[in-house]
Tab-separated table of C-alpha atoms and ligand atoms in Angstrom:
chain	number	residue	atom	x	y	z
A	849	MET	CA	-0.027	-0.003	-0.036
A	850	VAL	CA	0.991	3.548	-0.546
A	851	GLU	CA	2.000	5.578	1.947
A	852	PHE	CA	1.236	9.477	1.811
A	853	SER	CA	3.014	12.161	3.517
A	854	HIS	CA	2.163	15.620	4.030
A	855	VAL	CA	4.320	18.860	2.858
A	856	SER	CA	5.203	19.666	6.738
A	857	ASP	CA	6.739	15.785	6.963
A	858	ALA	CA	8.280	15.553	3.747
A	859	VAL	CA	10.727	18.446	4.157
A	860	LYS	CA	11.988	16.814	6.997
A	861	LYS	CA	13.376	13.876	5.119
A	862	PRO	CA	14.991	15.377	2.093
A	863	GLY	CA	16.845	12.915	0.083
A	864	THR	CA	13.611	10.321	0.397
A	865	THR	CA	10.941	9.878	-2.022
A	866	VAL	CA	7.225	10.740	-0.792
A	867	VAL	CA	3.860	10.470	-2.238
A	868	LEU	CA	2.152	13.774	-1.669
A	869	ARG	CA	-1.654	14.627	-1.948
A	870	GLY	CA	-2.556	18.109	-2.196
A	871	TRP	CA	-3.805	20.766	-4.694
A	872	VAL	CA	-2.363	23.135	-7.088
A	873	TYR	CA	-1.408	26.582	-5.804
A	874	ARG	CA	0.655	27.778	-8.369
A	875	LYS	CA	1.549	26.717	-11.999
A	876	ARG	CA	4.625	27.841	-13.969
A	877	GLU	CA	5.865	26.367	-16.964
A	878	SER	CA	8.751	26.747	-19.370
A	879	GLY	CA	10.422	24.466	-22.127
A	880	GLY	CA	10.265	20.778	-20.699
A	881	LEU	CA	10.294	22.010	-17.196
A	882	ALA	CA	6.728	22.609	-14.742
A	883	PHE	CA	7.059	24.239	-11.523
A	884	ILE	CA	3.691	23.421	-9.783
A	885	ILE	CA	3.543	24.553	-5.883
A	886	LEU	CA	1.388	21.567	-4.142
A	887	ARG	CA	-0.585	23.216	-1.162
A	888	ASP	CA	-2.134	20.895	1.239
A	889	ASN	CA	-3.166	21.287	4.810
A	890	THR	CA	0.365	21.558	6.346
A	891	GLY	CA	1.921	23.958	3.945
A	892	ILE	CA	3.382	24.250	0.255
A	893	LEU	CA	6.025	22.957	-1.709
A	894	GLN	CA	7.512	23.664	-5.102
A	895	THR	CA	7.510	20.783	-7.468
A	896	ALA	CA	9.441	20.402	-10.537
A	897	THR	CA	8.539	17.937	-13.208
A	898	LYS	CA	11.174	17.543	-15.917
A	899	LYS	CA	9.970	16.048	-19.308
A	900	ASP	CA	12.981	14.143	-19.913
A	901	ALA	CA	12.903	12.472	-16.297
A	902	VAL	CA	9.207	11.602	-16.283
A	903	ASP	CA	7.110	9.035	-18.220
A	904	ALA	CA	4.943	10.405	-20.756
A	905	ALA	CA	1.576	10.140	-19.012
A	906	SER	CA	3.163	12.455	-15.870
A	907	TRP	CA	4.447	14.802	-18.231
A	908	LYS	CA	1.194	15.236	-19.946
A	909	ALA	CA	-0.463	15.195	-16.325
A	910	ALA	CA	1.756	17.813	-15.254
A	911	SER	CA	1.443	20.140	-18.195
A	912	ASP	CA	-2.801	19.576	-18.176
A	913	THR	CA	-2.949	20.652	-14.445
A	914	THR	CA	-4.884	23.684	-13.763
A	915	ILE	CA	-4.907	26.010	-10.601
A	916	GLU	CA	-6.475	24.232	-7.878
A	917	SER	CA	-6.917	20.773	-9.362
A	918	SER	CA	-6.271	18.185	-7.005
A	919	ILE	CA	-3.001	15.963	-7.572
A	920	ILE	CA	-1.053	13.078	-6.212
A	921	VAL	CA	2.921	13.423	-6.637
A	922	THR	CA	5.651	11.563	-6.310
A	923	GLY	CA	9.384	12.406	-5.756
A	924	LYS	CA	12.288	13.341	-4.198
A	925	VAL	CA	12.637	16.061	-1.640
A	926	ARG	CA	15.651	18.550	-1.514
A	927	GLU	CA	16.799	21.550	-0.283
A	928	ASP	CA	16.805	24.081	-2.826
A	929	LYS	CA	17.280	27.476	-1.607
A	930	ARG	CA	15.609	29.215	-4.928
A	931	ALA	CA	12.245	27.633	-4.163
A	932	PRO	CA	9.665	29.712	-2.231
A	933	THR	CA	9.945	27.568	1.100
A	934	GLY	CA	13.587	26.447	0.603
A	935	TYR	CA	12.654	22.941	-0.569
A	936	GLU	CA	11.716	21.265	-3.712
A	937	LEU	CA	10.347	18.022	-5.029
A	938	SER	CA	12.061	16.311	-8.054
A	939	VAL	CA	8.796	14.801	-9.572
A	940	GLU	CA	8.836	11.327	-10.553
A	941	LYS	CA	5.296	10.556	-11.104
A	942	PHE	CA	2.289	13.089	-11.525
A	943	ASP	CA	-1.411	12.295	-11.441
A	944	ASN	CA	-4.490	14.520	-11.462
A	945	VAL	CA	-7.131	13.695	-9.405
A	946	GLY	CA	-9.793	16.027	-10.345
A	947	ILE	CA	-8.639	18.852	-12.959
A	948	ALA	CA	-10.456	22.174	-12.059
A	949	GLU	CA	-11.982	24.361	-13.977
A	950	PRO	CA	-10.427	27.951	-14.156
A	951	PHE	CA	-10.421	28.910	-10.883
A	952	PRO	CA	-12.379	32.240	-10.460
A	953	ILE	CA	-10.232	33.860	-7.834
A	954	THR	CA	-7.161	35.190	-9.546
A	955	GLU	CA	-4.370	37.530	-7.761
A	956	TYR	CA	-6.703	40.928	-7.069
A	957	GLN	CA	-10.021	40.468	-6.375
A	958	SER	CA	-12.617	42.769	-4.701
A	959	THR	CA	-13.655	41.921	-0.905
A	960	GLU	CA	-17.207	41.348	-2.392
A	961	LEU	CA	-15.979	38.804	-5.185
A	962	LEU	CA	-14.326	37.159	-2.305
A	963	LEU	CA	-17.119	37.112	-0.045
A	964	ASP	CA	-19.325	35.673	-2.855
A	965	LYS	CA	-16.742	32.809	-3.595
A	966	ARG	CA	-15.915	32.588	0.225
A	967	HIS	CA	-15.818	28.713	-0.060
A	968	LEU	CA	-12.942	29.033	-2.482
A	969	TRP	CA	-11.584	31.606	-0.855
A	970	LEU	CA	-11.211	29.646	2.383
A	971	ARG	CA	-8.323	27.551	0.541
A	972	SER	CA	-6.266	30.781	0.323
A	973	GLN	CA	-3.041	30.213	2.737
A	974	LYS	CA	-4.330	33.614	4.791
A	975	MET	CA	-7.870	32.062	5.504
A	976	THR	CA	-6.444	28.359	6.065
A	977	ASN	CA	-4.318	29.918	9.002
A	978	ILE	CA	-6.875	32.040	10.333
A	979	MET	CA	-8.795	28.811	10.921
A	980	LYS	CA	-5.974	26.676	12.267
A	981	VAL	CA	-5.721	29.933	14.865
A	982	ARG	CA	-9.456	29.517	15.223
A	983	ALA	CA	-9.179	25.730	15.819
A	984	THR	CA	-6.412	26.520	18.134
A	985	VAL	CA	-8.065	28.771	20.300
A	986	PHE	CA	-11.414	26.454	20.788
A	987	ARG	CA	-8.662	23.944	21.803
A	988	TYR	CA	-6.807	26.006	24.421
A	989	ILE	CA	-10.533	27.356	25.600
A	990	ARG	CA	-11.417	23.642	26.297
A	991	ASP	CA	-8.134	22.628	27.905
A	992	PHE	CA	-8.607	25.760	30.115
A	993	PHE	CA	-11.828	24.759	31.438
A	994	ALA	CA	-10.729	21.152	31.657
A	995	GLU	CA	-7.982	22.232	33.986
A	996	ARG	CA	-10.183	24.409	36.190
A	997	GLN	CA	-12.999	21.685	36.541
A	998	PHE	CA	-15.539	23.064	34.437
A	999	TRP	CA	-18.180	20.791	32.855
A	1000	GLU	CA	-18.874	21.381	29.091
A	1001	VAL	CA	-22.723	21.368	28.564
A	1002	THR	CA	-24.679	22.025	25.357
A	1003	PRO	CA	-27.850	24.017	25.701
A	1004	PRO	CA	-30.392	24.772	23.302
A	1005	VAL	CA	-30.007	26.913	20.298
A	1006	ILE	CA	-34.139	27.220	19.499
A	1007	THR	CA	-35.631	28.911	22.597
A	1008	LYS	CA	-38.553	30.744	23.877
A	1009	ALA	CA	-36.999	32.546	26.799
A	1010	GLY	CA	-35.925	36.343	25.957
A	1011	GLY	CA	-31.842	36.792	26.033
A	1012	GLU	CA	-30.137	40.037	25.974
A	1013	SER	CA	-32.955	42.159	24.660
A	1014	GLY	CA	-36.163	40.770	23.093
A	1015	SER	CA	-35.932	42.824	20.242
A	1016	ASP	CA	-32.924	41.431	18.465
A	1017	MET	CA	-33.861	37.825	18.176
A	1018	PHE	CA	-34.333	35.778	15.381
A	1019	GLU	CA	-37.944	34.611	15.535
A	1020	THR	CA	-38.717	31.203	13.722
A	1021	ASP	CA	-41.833	29.422	13.551
A	1022	PHE	CA	-41.776	26.130	15.849
A	1023	PHE	CA	-44.335	23.913	15.098
A	1024	GLY	CA	-46.898	26.870	14.728
A	1025	THR	CA	-45.536	28.849	18.023
A	1026	LYS	CA	-43.013	31.569	17.959
A	1027	ALA	CA	-39.475	30.587	19.264
A	1028	TYR	CA	-36.254	32.244	18.894
A	1029	LEU	CA	-32.730	31.430	18.093
A	1030	THR	CA	-30.682	31.880	21.152
A	1031	GLN	CA	-28.632	35.265	22.014
A	1032	SER	CA	-26.868	33.831	24.945
A	1033	SER	CA	-26.790	30.386	26.603
A	1034	GLN	CA	-26.613	32.015	30.208
A	1035	LEU	CA	-29.993	31.015	31.657
A	1036	TYR	CA	-29.434	27.200	30.834
A	1037	LEU	CA	-26.105	27.710	32.039
A	1038	GLU	CA	-27.585	29.192	35.647
A	1039	ALA	CA	-29.460	26.417	35.725
A	1040	MET	CA	-27.214	23.735	35.273
A	1041	VAL	CA	-25.055	25.163	38.045
A	1042	PRO	CA	-27.012	23.300	40.919
A	1043	ALA	CA	-26.024	20.250	38.803
A	1044	LEU	CA	-22.644	20.552	37.833
A	1045	GLU	CA	-21.221	23.313	39.523
A	1046	ARG	CA	-19.226	24.635	37.205
A	1047	VAL	CA	-20.423	25.051	33.496
A	1048	TYR	CA	-19.433	26.225	30.014
A	1049	ASP	CA	-20.311	26.064	26.612
A	1050	LEU	CA	-19.155	27.056	23.069
A	1051	VAL	CA	-21.953	27.133	20.851
A	1052	PRO	CA	-23.375	29.665	18.320
A	1053	SER	CA	-25.290	32.976	19.805
A	1054	PHE	CA	-27.487	35.269	17.015
A	1055	ARG	CA	-27.897	38.490	17.389
A	1056	ALA	CA	-30.568	40.155	14.618
A	1057	GLU	CA	-28.685	43.445	15.294
A	1058	LYS	CA	-29.180	45.904	12.068
A	1059	SER	CA	-25.625	47.074	13.103
A	1060	ARG	CA	-23.061	47.330	10.191
A	1061	THR	CA	-19.667	47.454	11.716
A	1062	VAL	CA	-16.788	45.463	11.894
A	1063	LYS	CA	-17.400	43.767	15.136
A	1064	HIS	CA	-20.582	42.439	14.454
A	1065	LEU	CA	-21.651	38.851	13.303
A	1066	ALA	CA	-25.526	37.598	13.090
A	1067	GLU	CA	-24.336	34.232	13.855
A	1068	TYR	CA	-21.233	34.166	16.420
A	1069	TRP	CA	-19.403	31.407	18.589
A	1070	HIS	CA	-20.168	32.388	22.115
A	1071	LEU	CA	-18.292	30.858	24.996
A	1072	GLU	CA	-20.153	31.214	27.703
A	1073	ALA	CA	-19.573	29.939	31.455
A	1074	GLU	CA	-21.085	29.949	34.742
A	1075	ALA	CA	-19.820	28.881	38.649
A	1076	ALA	CA	-21.147	28.416	41.676
A	1077	TYR	CA	-20.102	30.551	44.764
A	1078	TYR	CA	-18.181	32.665	42.389
A	1079	GLY	CA	-18.696	36.484	42.745
A	1080	CYS	CA	-17.799	39.026	40.675
A	1081	GLU	CA	-14.133	39.096	41.727
A	1082	ASP	CA	-13.910	35.605	41.061
A	1083	ASN	CA	-15.776	35.778	37.834
A	1084	MET	CA	-13.146	38.861	36.844
A	1085	LYS	CA	-9.975	36.543	37.483
A	1086	LEU	CA	-11.281	33.804	35.946
A	1087	GLN	CA	-11.576	35.943	32.806
A	1088	GLU	CA	-8.520	36.996	32.760
A	1089	ASP	CA	-6.646	33.803	33.560
A	1090	MET	CA	-8.412	32.395	30.317
A	1091	ILE	CA	-7.562	35.430	28.132
A	1092	SER	CA	-3.745	34.929	29.393
A	1093	TYR	CA	-3.827	31.132	29.166
A	1094	ILE	CA	-4.643	31.339	25.448
A	1095	CYS	CA	-2.348	34.255	24.503
A	1096	GLN	CA	0.467	32.619	26.540
A	1097	LYS	CA	0.007	29.108	24.859
A	1098	MET	CA	-0.464	30.832	21.386
A	1099	VAL	CA	3.064	32.499	21.590
A	1100	LYS	CA	4.447	29.471	23.119
A	1101	GLU	CA	3.209	26.955	20.853
A	1102	GLN	CA	1.990	28.220	17.760
A	1103	ALA	CA	5.012	30.662	16.686
A	1104	PRO	CA	4.956	29.531	13.175
A	1105	LEU	CA	1.310	29.833	12.758
A	1106	LEU	CA	1.593	33.502	14.104
A	1107	ASP	CA	4.545	34.588	12.183
A	1108	ALA	CA	2.724	33.367	9.010
A	1109	LEU	CA	-0.056	35.507	9.710
A	1110	GLY	CA	2.621	38.465	10.673
A	1111	VAL	CA	0.937	38.789	14.243
A	1112	ASP	CA	3.372	40.696	16.952
A	1113	LYS	CA	4.451	38.018	19.348
A	1114	LYS	CA	6.030	39.861	21.606
A	1115	GLY	CA	2.590	42.009	21.749
A	1116	LEU	CA	0.840	38.834	22.566
A	1117	GLY	CA	3.254	37.749	24.965
A	1118	VAL	CA	2.948	40.440	27.249
A	1119	VAL	CA	-1.057	39.763	27.839
A	1120	LYS	CA	-0.799	37.985	31.428
A	1121	ALA	CA	-3.010	38.765	34.235
A	1122	PRO	CA	-3.986	40.842	36.197
A	1123	PHE	CA	-5.672	43.368	33.499
A	1124	GLU	CA	-6.494	46.984	34.564
A	1125	ARG	CA	-9.927	48.135	35.925
A	1126	LEU	CA	-12.006	50.914	35.473
A	1127	THR	CA	-15.369	51.589	37.158
A	1128	TYR	CA	-18.043	52.707	34.748
A	1129	LYS	CA	-17.286	56.140	36.447
A	1130	GLU	CA	-13.943	56.041	35.759
A	1131	ALA	CA	-13.912	55.259	32.063
A	1132	ILE	CA	-16.585	58.063	31.563
A	1133	ASP	CA	-14.111	60.510	33.130
A	1134	TYR	CA	-11.105	59.035	30.879
A	1135	ILE	CA	-13.290	59.369	27.688
A	1136	ASN	CA	-14.257	62.929	28.797
A	1137	LYS	CA	-10.514	64.130	29.688
A	1138	HIS	CA	-9.383	62.416	26.414
A	1139	GLY	CA	-11.264	63.952	23.658
A	1140	GLY	CA	-14.748	62.295	23.951
A	1141	LYS	CA	-17.890	63.153	25.099
A	1142	LYS	CA	-19.983	60.526	27.668
A	1143	GLU	CA	-22.670	61.184	30.099
A	1144	TRP	CA	-23.875	59.234	33.069
A	1145	LEU	CA	-26.182	56.324	31.804
A	1146	ASP	CA	-24.865	56.689	28.094
A	1147	ASP	CA	-23.451	53.056	26.504
A	1148	PHE	CA	-19.876	53.336	25.056
A	1149	GLY	CA	-19.664	53.202	21.159
A	1150	VAL	CA	-16.417	52.261	18.951
A	1151	GLU	CA	-15.182	55.545	19.663
A	1152	ASP	CA	-15.497	55.289	23.226
A	1153	GLU	CA	-13.967	52.139	23.322
A	1154	LYS	CA	-11.333	53.233	20.938
A	1155	ILE	CA	-10.227	55.904	23.244
A	1156	LEU	CA	-10.077	53.681	26.434
A	1157	THR	CA	-7.901	51.124	24.790
A	1158	GLU	CA	-5.868	52.287	22.040
A	1159	LYS	CA	-2.925	53.481	24.007
A	1160	ARG	CA	-3.081	50.013	26.086
A	1161	ASP	CA	-1.191	46.603	25.393
A	1162	LYS	CA	-3.517	44.557	27.638
A	1163	PRO	CA	-7.150	44.169	27.712
A	1164	ILE	CA	-9.007	46.334	30.762
A	1165	PHE	CA	-12.180	45.633	32.603
A	1166	VAL	CA	-15.003	48.486	33.103
A	1167	TRP	CA	-16.841	47.410	35.910
A	1168	LYS	CA	-19.690	48.420	38.191
A	1169	TRP	CA	-22.111	49.696	35.627
A	1170	PRO	CA	-25.411	51.501	36.477
A	1171	ILE	CA	-27.883	49.091	36.927
A	1172	LYS	CA	-30.170	51.386	34.762
A	1173	ILE	CA	-28.331	50.552	31.507
A	1174	LYS	CA	-27.430	46.623	32.040
A	1175	SER	CA	-29.456	43.037	32.301
A	1176	PHE	CA	-32.106	42.022	34.910
A	1177	TYR	CA	-30.153	39.764	36.075
A	1178	MET	CA	-27.307	41.336	37.403
A	1179	ARG	CA	-26.673	41.584	41.322
A	1180	PRO	CA	-26.825	45.236	42.536
A	1181	ASP	CA	-24.131	46.176	44.452
A	1182	PRO	CA	-24.683	45.653	48.093
A	1183	ASN	CA	-22.477	49.136	48.786
A	1184	ASP	CA	-24.254	51.294	45.971
A	1185	PRO	CA	-27.659	49.653	44.559
A	1186	GLU	CA	-27.452	52.065	41.568
A	1187	LEU	CA	-24.879	50.197	40.475
A	1188	VAL	CA	-24.279	46.314	39.418
A	1189	LEU	CA	-21.549	43.947	40.062
A	1190	ASN	CA	-20.888	43.195	36.638
A	1191	ALA	CA	-17.665	43.872	34.182
A	1192	ASP	CA	-16.964	44.413	30.444
A	1193	MET	CA	-13.708	43.304	29.246
A	1194	LEU	CA	-12.512	45.278	26.377
A	1195	ALA	CA	-9.180	44.457	24.138
A	1196	PRO	CA	-6.619	46.598	23.543
A	1197	GLN	CA	-5.991	48.660	20.751
A	1198	GLY	CA	-9.417	49.864	19.758
A	1199	HIS	CA	-10.977	46.164	19.330
A	1200	GLY	CA	-13.633	46.565	21.512
A	1201	GLU	CA	-15.520	44.642	23.963
A	1202	ILE	CA	-14.826	40.537	24.095
A	1203	ILE	CA	-16.457	39.837	27.324
A	1204	GLY	CA	-19.553	40.524	29.267
A	1205	GLY	CA	-20.098	39.179	32.645
A	1206	SER	CA	-21.600	39.538	35.965
A	1207	GLU	CA	-22.637	38.218	39.553
A	1208	ARG	CA	-26.177	37.070	39.062
A	1209	ILE	CA	-28.966	37.711	41.422
A	1210	SER	CA	-29.372	34.491	43.082
A	1211	ASP	CA	-32.449	35.764	45.512
A	1212	TYR	CA	-35.561	34.754	44.200
A	1213	ALA	CA	-37.931	37.616	45.227
A	1214	MET	CA	-35.328	40.206	43.862
A	1215	LEU	CA	-34.801	38.149	40.415
A	1216	LYS	CA	-38.726	38.379	40.294
A	1217	LYS	CA	-38.933	41.980	41.003
A	1218	ARG	CA	-36.158	43.027	38.463
A	1219	ILE	CA	-37.994	40.861	35.562
A	1220	THR	CA	-41.048	42.891	36.440
A	1221	GLU	CA	-39.651	46.064	36.607
A	1222	LEU	CA	-37.862	45.868	33.029
A	1223	GLY	CA	-41.389	44.846	31.784
A	1224	LEU	CA	-40.707	41.499	30.678
A	1225	ASN	CA	-42.830	39.102	30.784
A	1226	VAL	CA	-42.617	36.757	33.937
A	1227	LYS	CA	-44.181	33.698	32.407
A	1228	ASN	CA	-41.237	33.328	29.995
A	1229	TYR	CA	-38.902	33.126	32.995
A	1230	GLU	CA	-40.835	30.658	35.117
A	1231	TRP	CA	-38.931	27.666	34.499
A	1232	TYR	CA	-35.669	30.049	35.216
A	1233	LEU	CA	-36.804	31.555	38.221
A	1234	ASP	CA	-37.115	27.905	39.711
A	1235	THR	CA	-33.343	28.020	39.754
A	1236	PRO	CA	-33.220	30.291	42.829
A	1237	ARG	CA	-36.492	28.944	44.258
A	1238	TYR	CA	-34.836	25.581	44.907
A	1239	GLY	CA	-31.455	25.741	46.795
A	1240	SER	CA	-30.185	29.170	45.325
A	1241	VAL	CA	-26.523	30.109	45.562
A	1242	GLN	CA	-24.155	32.730	44.774
A	1243	HIS	CA	-22.954	32.429	41.393
A	1244	SER	CA	-21.331	34.598	38.582
A	1245	GLY	CA	-20.574	33.776	34.309
A	1246	PHE	CA	-19.690	35.581	31.511
A	1247	GLY	CA	-19.786	35.318	28.006
A	1248	PHE	CA	-17.100	35.919	25.721
A	1249	GLY	CA	-17.079	36.396	21.700
A	1250	THR	CA	-14.775	34.010	20.431
A	1251	GLU	CA	-14.315	35.956	16.918
A	1252	ARG	CA	-13.684	39.516	18.548
A	1253	PHE	CA	-10.836	37.698	19.994
A	1254	ILE	CA	-9.492	36.209	17.155
A	1255	LYS	CA	-9.864	39.631	15.410
A	1256	TRP	CA	-7.886	41.978	17.986
A	1257	ILE	CA	-5.086	38.813	18.458
A	1258	LEU	CA	-4.756	38.609	14.662
A	1259	ASN	CA	-5.140	42.100	14.013
A	1260	LEU	CA	-8.191	41.653	11.508
A	1261	ASP	CA	-9.637	44.434	9.691
A	1262	HIS	CA	-12.935	42.789	10.193
A	1263	ILE	CA	-14.326	40.115	12.109
A	1264	ARG	CA	-16.043	38.205	9.233
A	1265	ASP	CA	-12.585	36.738	8.471
A	1266	ALA	CA	-12.485	35.246	12.060
A	1267	ILE	CA	-15.257	32.856	11.135
A	1268	PRO	CA	-15.183	30.658	7.676
A	1269	PHE	CA	-18.872	31.487	6.712
A	1270	PRO	CA	-19.747	34.850	7.992
A	1271	ARG	CA	-23.548	35.712	8.532
A	1272	MET	CA	-23.725	39.298	8.635
A	1273	ILE	CA	-27.124	41.927	7.773
A	1274	ASN	CA	-26.038	41.494	4.212
A	1275	ARG	CA	-25.125	37.802	3.826
A	1276	ALA	CA	-26.219	34.820	4.670
A	1277	GLU	CA	-24.514	32.933	1.771
A	1278	PRO	CA	-22.575	30.799	0.755
B	2769	4AD	O1	-22.460	41.328	26.218
B	2769	4AD	P1	-23.629	40.170	25.546
B	2769	4AD	O2	-24.244	40.690	25.059
B	2769	4AD	O3	-23.819	39.574	26.884
B	2769	4AD	C1	-24.118	38.212	27.050
B	2769	4AD	O4	-24.852	37.714	26.084
B	2769	4AD	C2	-24.331	37.760	28.672
B	2769	4AD	N1	-25.519	37.045	28.332
B	2769	4AD	C3	-23.200	36.693	28.735
B	2769	4AD	C4	-22.925	35.937	29.856
B	2769	4AD	O5	-23.102	36.615	30.882
B	2769	4AD	N2	-23.238	34.695	29.564
B	2769	4AD	O6	-22.421	39.301	24.998
B	2769	4AD	C5	-21.332	38.688	25.383
B	2769	4AD	C6	-20.222	39.033	24.424
B	2769	4AD	C7	-19.809	40.231	24.119
B	2769	4AD	O7	-18.929	40.930	24.705
B	2769	4AD	C8	-19.111	40.059	22.480
B	2769	4AD	O8	-17.699	39.800	22.734
B	2769	4AD	C9	-19.877	39.122	22.184
B	2769	4AD	O9	-20.471	38.242	23.027
B	2769	4AD	N3	-20.827	39.584	21.144
B	2769	4AD	C10	-20.663	39.459	19.641
B	2769	4AD	N4	-19.623	38.878	18.831
B	2769	4AD	C11	-19.736	39.071	17.660
B	2769	4AD	N5	-20.859	39.458	17.052
B	2769	4AD	C12	-21.882	40.364	17.941
B	2769	4AD	N6	-23.189	40.709	16.781
B	2769	4AD	C13	-22.124	40.052	19.109
B	2769	4AD	N7	-22.426	40.389	20.194
B	2769	4AD	C14	-22.212	39.773	21.130
B	2770	MG	MG1	-22.125	43.380	26.435
């Protein structure tokens, strides 16, 4: 049986004959020589097919092949300084598996075309590397929570319970009744706390916001965590530990990948807990002192977040927000009930909010009162109110936008490139 190699292994064994399965990344032919760069999921390798050195079928296959055709190539690897990666494969046998039609993406393309042809653009080196970072971030998140003895759980995507703000939900017809795509799994995680004590999930959340910004997706992968006997302080500590853990592991273990994406590894390496904290009030003062204009009870926009973070190299927390502008489930600060025990984490260099979290109200009567005060329909929250009714404990949690995080650490211009098939206000295809 033939043993197949990948590019990353093949270049470690110069002088041996290997068989590679890949796709045509570049092609150039001159005289009796065809240079075809093969790519697979591990990298690219230039192959050189000499008309005189191979059989007629192999020469024809190499001549006939086209950009993005799938190929199987046998040859000997050697070091060659002139080749793009410093290695070249001297081809002994060349086969086409599937000849590609003329590829619609050529060197210079509009952003719109690249989005329309997203399914093909994902084959580019840049997108492939971003998707590897994404997979790695997801893996590190799971490693982190496993080390902290959190259980991964899988809440429903279809729900009747309102989320962050009822208006931004995608409505769906659920066998003749109204249901929604989830905005946050928080309430379900809270319900699982008495069973598992520390839980997290990593599933899509949906936001029907009509925002056309570089940091809003209609469907994004939301990491949410919830833990028993955690106060606001423990919650913030958990968040900064998680962010530090991922950043440190990326720098330590993924240097080649970060280099390929032009990431400043030193910059990422300084991301270590603890992170600076500003109260909401301090943040307002800071913004007003640095050219912005904010009043008490204003939420922060892109410009404000920029003012707060552009000169920083680590994320910051903005905590203790006014209760009037935050969600019903956040625990009022016992020292100042006008404020809640919450914190948002903002990424540096203006990348914006990446985490929103809080200590929760664990008192049944107070929770019910807050739901009513905010004009929400208590009926929709009956099951949720059962959580504090039957054995309530102090608990806290947070939600983390993984694409916002990836956008920050890779310094991407737009969040859409942090996810393979972005869903945005004007795009649900491909
Ligand atoms: O701040 P949000 O709305 O908070 C919640 O949903 C809470 N229930 C979370 C919790 O406490 N369990 O969303 C949390 C995070 C934001 O900080 C942001 O990173 C991300 O989710 N996010 C989005 N990411 C991409 N596109 C969008 N439209 C997003 N909306 C929120
Ligand atoms: Mg938020």
